[in-house]
mmCIF file of C-alpha atoms in Angstrom:
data_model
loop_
_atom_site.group_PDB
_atom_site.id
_atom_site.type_symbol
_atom_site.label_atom_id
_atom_site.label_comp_id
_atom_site.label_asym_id
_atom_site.label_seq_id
_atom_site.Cartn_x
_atom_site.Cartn_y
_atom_site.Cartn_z
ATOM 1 C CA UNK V 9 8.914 -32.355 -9.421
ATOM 2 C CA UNK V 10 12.448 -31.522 -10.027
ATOM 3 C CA UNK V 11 14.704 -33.050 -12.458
ATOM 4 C CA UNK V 12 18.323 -33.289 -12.405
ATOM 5 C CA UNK V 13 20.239 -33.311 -15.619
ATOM 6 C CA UNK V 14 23.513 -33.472 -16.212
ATOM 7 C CA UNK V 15 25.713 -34.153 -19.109
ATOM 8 C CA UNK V 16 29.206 -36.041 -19.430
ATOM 9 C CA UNK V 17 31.082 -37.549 -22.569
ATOM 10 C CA UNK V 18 31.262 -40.999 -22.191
ATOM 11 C CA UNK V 19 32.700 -41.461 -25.987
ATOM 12 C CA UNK V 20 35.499 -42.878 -27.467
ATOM 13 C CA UNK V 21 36.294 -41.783 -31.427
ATOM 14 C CA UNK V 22 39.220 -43.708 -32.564
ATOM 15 C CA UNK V 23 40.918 -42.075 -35.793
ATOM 16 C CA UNK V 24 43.839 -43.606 -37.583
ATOM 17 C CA UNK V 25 45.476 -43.112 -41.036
ATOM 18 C CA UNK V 26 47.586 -41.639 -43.747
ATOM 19 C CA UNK V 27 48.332 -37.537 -44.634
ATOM 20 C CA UNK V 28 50.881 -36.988 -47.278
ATOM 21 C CA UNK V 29 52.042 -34.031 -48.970
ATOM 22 C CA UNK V 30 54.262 -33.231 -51.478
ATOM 23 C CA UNK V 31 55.177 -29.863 -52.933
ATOM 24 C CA UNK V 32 57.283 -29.310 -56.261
ATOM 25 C CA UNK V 33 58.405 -26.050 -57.370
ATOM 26 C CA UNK V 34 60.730 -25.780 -60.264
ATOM 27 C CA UNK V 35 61.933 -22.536 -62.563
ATOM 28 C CA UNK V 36 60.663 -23.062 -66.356
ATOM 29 C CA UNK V 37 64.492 -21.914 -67.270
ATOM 30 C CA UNK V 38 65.805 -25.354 -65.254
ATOM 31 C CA UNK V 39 63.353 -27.096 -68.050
ATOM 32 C CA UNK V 40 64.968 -25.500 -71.401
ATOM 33 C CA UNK V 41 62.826 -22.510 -71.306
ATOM 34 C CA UNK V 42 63.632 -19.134 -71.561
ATOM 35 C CA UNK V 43 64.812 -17.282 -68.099
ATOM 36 C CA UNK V 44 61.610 -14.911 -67.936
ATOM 37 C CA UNK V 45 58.831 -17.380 -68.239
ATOM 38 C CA UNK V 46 58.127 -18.030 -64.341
ATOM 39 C CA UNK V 47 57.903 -21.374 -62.368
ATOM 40 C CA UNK V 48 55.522 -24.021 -61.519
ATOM 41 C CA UNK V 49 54.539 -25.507 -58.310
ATOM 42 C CA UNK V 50 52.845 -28.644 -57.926
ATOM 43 C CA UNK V 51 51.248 -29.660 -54.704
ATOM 44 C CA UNK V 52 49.467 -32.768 -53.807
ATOM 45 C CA UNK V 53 47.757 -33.786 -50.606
ATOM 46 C CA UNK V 54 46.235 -37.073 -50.073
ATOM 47 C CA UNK V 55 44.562 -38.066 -46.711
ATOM 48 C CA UNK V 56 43.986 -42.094 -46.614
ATOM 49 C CA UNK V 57 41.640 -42.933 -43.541
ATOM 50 C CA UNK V 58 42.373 -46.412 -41.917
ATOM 51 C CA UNK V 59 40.419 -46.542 -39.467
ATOM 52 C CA UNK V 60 37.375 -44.438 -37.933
ATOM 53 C CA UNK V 61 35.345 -45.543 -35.181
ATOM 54 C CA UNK V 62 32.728 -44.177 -32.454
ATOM 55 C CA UNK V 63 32.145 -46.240 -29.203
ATOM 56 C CA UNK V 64 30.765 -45.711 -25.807
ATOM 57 C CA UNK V 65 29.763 -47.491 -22.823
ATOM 58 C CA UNK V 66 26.198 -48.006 -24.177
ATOM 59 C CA UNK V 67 25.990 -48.156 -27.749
ATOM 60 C CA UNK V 68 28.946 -50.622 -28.107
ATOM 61 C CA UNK V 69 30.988 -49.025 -31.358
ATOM 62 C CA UNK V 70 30.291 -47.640 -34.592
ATOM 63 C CA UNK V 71 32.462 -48.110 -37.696
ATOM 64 C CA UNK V 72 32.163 -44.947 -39.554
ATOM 65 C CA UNK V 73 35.154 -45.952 -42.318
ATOM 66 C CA UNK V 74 33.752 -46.110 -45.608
ATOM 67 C CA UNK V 75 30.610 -44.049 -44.926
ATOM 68 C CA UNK V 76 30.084 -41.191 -46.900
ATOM 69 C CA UNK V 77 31.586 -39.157 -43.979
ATOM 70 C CA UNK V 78 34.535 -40.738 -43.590
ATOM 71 C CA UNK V 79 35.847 -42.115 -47.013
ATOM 72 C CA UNK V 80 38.757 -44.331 -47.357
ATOM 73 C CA UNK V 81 40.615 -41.762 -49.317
ATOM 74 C CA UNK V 82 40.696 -38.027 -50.475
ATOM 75 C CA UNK V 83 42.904 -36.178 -52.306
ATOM 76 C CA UNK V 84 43.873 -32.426 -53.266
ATOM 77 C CA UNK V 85 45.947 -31.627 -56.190
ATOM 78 C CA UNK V 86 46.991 -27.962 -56.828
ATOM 79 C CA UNK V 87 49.015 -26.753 -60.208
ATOM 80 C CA UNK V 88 50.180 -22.993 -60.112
ATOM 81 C CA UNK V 89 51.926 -21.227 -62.704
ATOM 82 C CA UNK V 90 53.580 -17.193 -61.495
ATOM 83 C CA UNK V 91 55.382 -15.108 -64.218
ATOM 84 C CA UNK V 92 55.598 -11.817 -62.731
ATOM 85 C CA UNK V 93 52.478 -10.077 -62.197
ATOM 86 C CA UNK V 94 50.424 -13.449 -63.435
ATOM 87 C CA UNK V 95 49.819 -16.471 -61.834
ATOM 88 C CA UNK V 96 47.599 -18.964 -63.353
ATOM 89 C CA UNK V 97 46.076 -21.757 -60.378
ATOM 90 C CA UNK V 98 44.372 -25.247 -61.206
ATOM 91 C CA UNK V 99 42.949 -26.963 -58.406
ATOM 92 C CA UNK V 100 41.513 -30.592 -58.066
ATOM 93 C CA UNK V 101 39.828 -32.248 -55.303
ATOM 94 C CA UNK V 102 39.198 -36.084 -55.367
ATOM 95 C CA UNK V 103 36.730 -37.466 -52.600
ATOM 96 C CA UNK V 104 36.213 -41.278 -52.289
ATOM 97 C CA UNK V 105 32.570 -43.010 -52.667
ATOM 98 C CA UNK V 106 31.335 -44.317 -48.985
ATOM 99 C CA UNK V 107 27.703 -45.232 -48.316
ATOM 100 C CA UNK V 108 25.491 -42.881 -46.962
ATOM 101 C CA UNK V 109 23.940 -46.134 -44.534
ATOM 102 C CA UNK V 110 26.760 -48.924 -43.533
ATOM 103 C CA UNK V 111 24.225 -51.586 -41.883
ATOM 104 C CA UNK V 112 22.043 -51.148 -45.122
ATOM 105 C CA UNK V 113 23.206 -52.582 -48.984
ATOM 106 C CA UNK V 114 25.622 -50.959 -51.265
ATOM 107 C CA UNK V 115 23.136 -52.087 -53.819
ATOM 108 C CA UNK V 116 20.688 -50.150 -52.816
ATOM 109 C CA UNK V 117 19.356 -46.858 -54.991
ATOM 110 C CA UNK V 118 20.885 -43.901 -53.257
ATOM 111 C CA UNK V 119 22.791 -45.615 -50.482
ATOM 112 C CA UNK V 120 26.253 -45.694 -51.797
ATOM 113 C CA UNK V 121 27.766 -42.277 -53.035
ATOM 114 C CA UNK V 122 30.524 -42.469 -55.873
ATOM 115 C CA UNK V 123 33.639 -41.024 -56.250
ATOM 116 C CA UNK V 124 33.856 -37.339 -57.297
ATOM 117 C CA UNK V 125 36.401 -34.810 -58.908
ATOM 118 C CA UNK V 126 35.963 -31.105 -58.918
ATOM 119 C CA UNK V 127 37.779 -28.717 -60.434
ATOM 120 C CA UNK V 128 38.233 -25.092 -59.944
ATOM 121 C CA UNK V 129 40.939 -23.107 -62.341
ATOM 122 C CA UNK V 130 41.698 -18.923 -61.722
ATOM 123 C CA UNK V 131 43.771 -16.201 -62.937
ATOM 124 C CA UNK V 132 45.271 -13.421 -61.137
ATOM 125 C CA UNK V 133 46.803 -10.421 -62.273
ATOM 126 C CA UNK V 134 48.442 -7.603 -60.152
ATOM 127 C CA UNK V 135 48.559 -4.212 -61.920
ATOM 128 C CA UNK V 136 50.183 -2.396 -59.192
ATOM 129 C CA UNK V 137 51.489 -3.285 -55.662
ATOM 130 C CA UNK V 138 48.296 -2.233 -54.460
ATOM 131 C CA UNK V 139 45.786 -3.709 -57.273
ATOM 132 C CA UNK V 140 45.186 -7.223 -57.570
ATOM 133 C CA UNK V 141 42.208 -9.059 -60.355
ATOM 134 C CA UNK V 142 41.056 -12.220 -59.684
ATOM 135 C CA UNK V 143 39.056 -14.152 -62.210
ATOM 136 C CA UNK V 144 38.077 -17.912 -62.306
ATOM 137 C CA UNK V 145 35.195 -20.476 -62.291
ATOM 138 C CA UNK V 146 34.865 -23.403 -60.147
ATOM 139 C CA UNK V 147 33.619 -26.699 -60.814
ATOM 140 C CA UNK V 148 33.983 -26.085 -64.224
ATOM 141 C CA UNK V 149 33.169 -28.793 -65.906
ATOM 142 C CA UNK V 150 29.592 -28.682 -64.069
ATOM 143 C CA UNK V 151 29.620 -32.040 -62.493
ATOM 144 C CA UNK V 152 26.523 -32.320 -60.643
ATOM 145 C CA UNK V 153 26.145 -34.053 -57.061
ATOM 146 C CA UNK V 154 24.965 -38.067 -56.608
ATOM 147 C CA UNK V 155 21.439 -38.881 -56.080
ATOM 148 C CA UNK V 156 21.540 -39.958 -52.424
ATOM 149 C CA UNK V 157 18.692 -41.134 -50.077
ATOM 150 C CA UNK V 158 19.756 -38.626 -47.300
ATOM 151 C CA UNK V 159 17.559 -35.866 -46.856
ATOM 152 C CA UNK V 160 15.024 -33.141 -48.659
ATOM 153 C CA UNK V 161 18.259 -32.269 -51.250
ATOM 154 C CA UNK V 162 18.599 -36.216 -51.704
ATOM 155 C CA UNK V 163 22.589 -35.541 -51.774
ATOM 156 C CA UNK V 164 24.946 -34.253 -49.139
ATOM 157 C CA UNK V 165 25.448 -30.635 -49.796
ATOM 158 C CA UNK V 166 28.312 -30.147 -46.949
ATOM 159 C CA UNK V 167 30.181 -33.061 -49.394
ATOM 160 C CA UNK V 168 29.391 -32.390 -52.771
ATOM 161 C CA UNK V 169 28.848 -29.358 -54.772
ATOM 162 C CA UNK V 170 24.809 -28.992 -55.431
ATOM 163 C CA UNK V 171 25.787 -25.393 -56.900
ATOM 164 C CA UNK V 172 26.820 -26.037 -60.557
ATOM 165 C CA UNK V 173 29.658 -24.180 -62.499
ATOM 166 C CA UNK V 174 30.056 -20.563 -61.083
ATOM 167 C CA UNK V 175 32.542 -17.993 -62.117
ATOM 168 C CA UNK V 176 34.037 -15.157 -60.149
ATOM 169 C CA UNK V 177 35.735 -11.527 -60.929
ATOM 170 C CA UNK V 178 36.660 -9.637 -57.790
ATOM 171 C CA UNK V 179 39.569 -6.829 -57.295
ATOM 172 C CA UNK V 180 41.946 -6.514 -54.247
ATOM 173 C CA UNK V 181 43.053 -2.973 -53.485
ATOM 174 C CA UNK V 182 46.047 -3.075 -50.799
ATOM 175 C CA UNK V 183 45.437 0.544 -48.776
#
């Protein structure tokens, strides 16, 4: 017998919301500080999702807002300090709850994930124009993933971290 196969996208995936940044630099000096202490930048992005749906001729349409995918919000805040050869970075990332099953309870153990912050914090130092040292730790204050009825891991590992605390030391050398 022979079989004929062919494929074709017969999908619709409907995406509407929010993206906002903001960046804020300022030199400690405009503050009241001394001239040669550096400057601080601030930088927050938030992404609000409105709306997030799947349809197709077949399966009729799929709400995917407010599953664990798709939350309603997430959010990115960054907080650099540079004086000279030293700049200090904190970053924390915000990811809204969503349930892992939308046609099932929120209710239910391991179907709705919480919200989650995560913080990661480094220092870098450059001793020459060609020698840089990183050194940091991220999620540092160990915050471990939701219990979620998902798969063998029982969380969402492309979501949440399922690594723990971890620091880092590494060297750039400019040739």
């Amino acid at each position: 017998k022979n079989f004929n196969i062919s494929d074709w996208n017969d999908g619709t995936y409907n995406v509407r919301g929010v993206d906002a940044e903001l960046v804020y630099i300022q030199r400690m000096e405009h503050l009241g500080f001394p001239e040669n202490w550096g400057s601080f930048r601030l930088r927050v992005l938030h992404s609000y999702n409105q709306r997030s749906d799947l349809s197709s001729r077949f399966s009729g349409g799929e709400r995917f807002r407010g599953n664990i995918s798709q939350p309603f919000n997430r959010l990115l805040l960054g907080l650099t300090y540079e004086n000279g050869p030293l700049n200090f970075n904190w970053v924390s990332s915000y990811r809204g709850g969503g349930s892992v099953n939308l046609g099932l309870s929120k209710e239910l153990d391991g179907n709705h994930a919480p919200n989650v912050f995560y913080h990661n914090v480094s220092v870098n130092y450059q001793f020459t124009p060609w020698l840089n040292l990183l050194v940091g730790a991220d999620n540092i204050f160990n915050k471990q993933p939701p219990f979620l009825a998902y798969n063998p891991s029982n969380t969402f590992p492309e979501y949440y971290d399922v690594v723990g605390r971890r620091f880092f030391l590494g060297f750039k050398v400019n040739i």
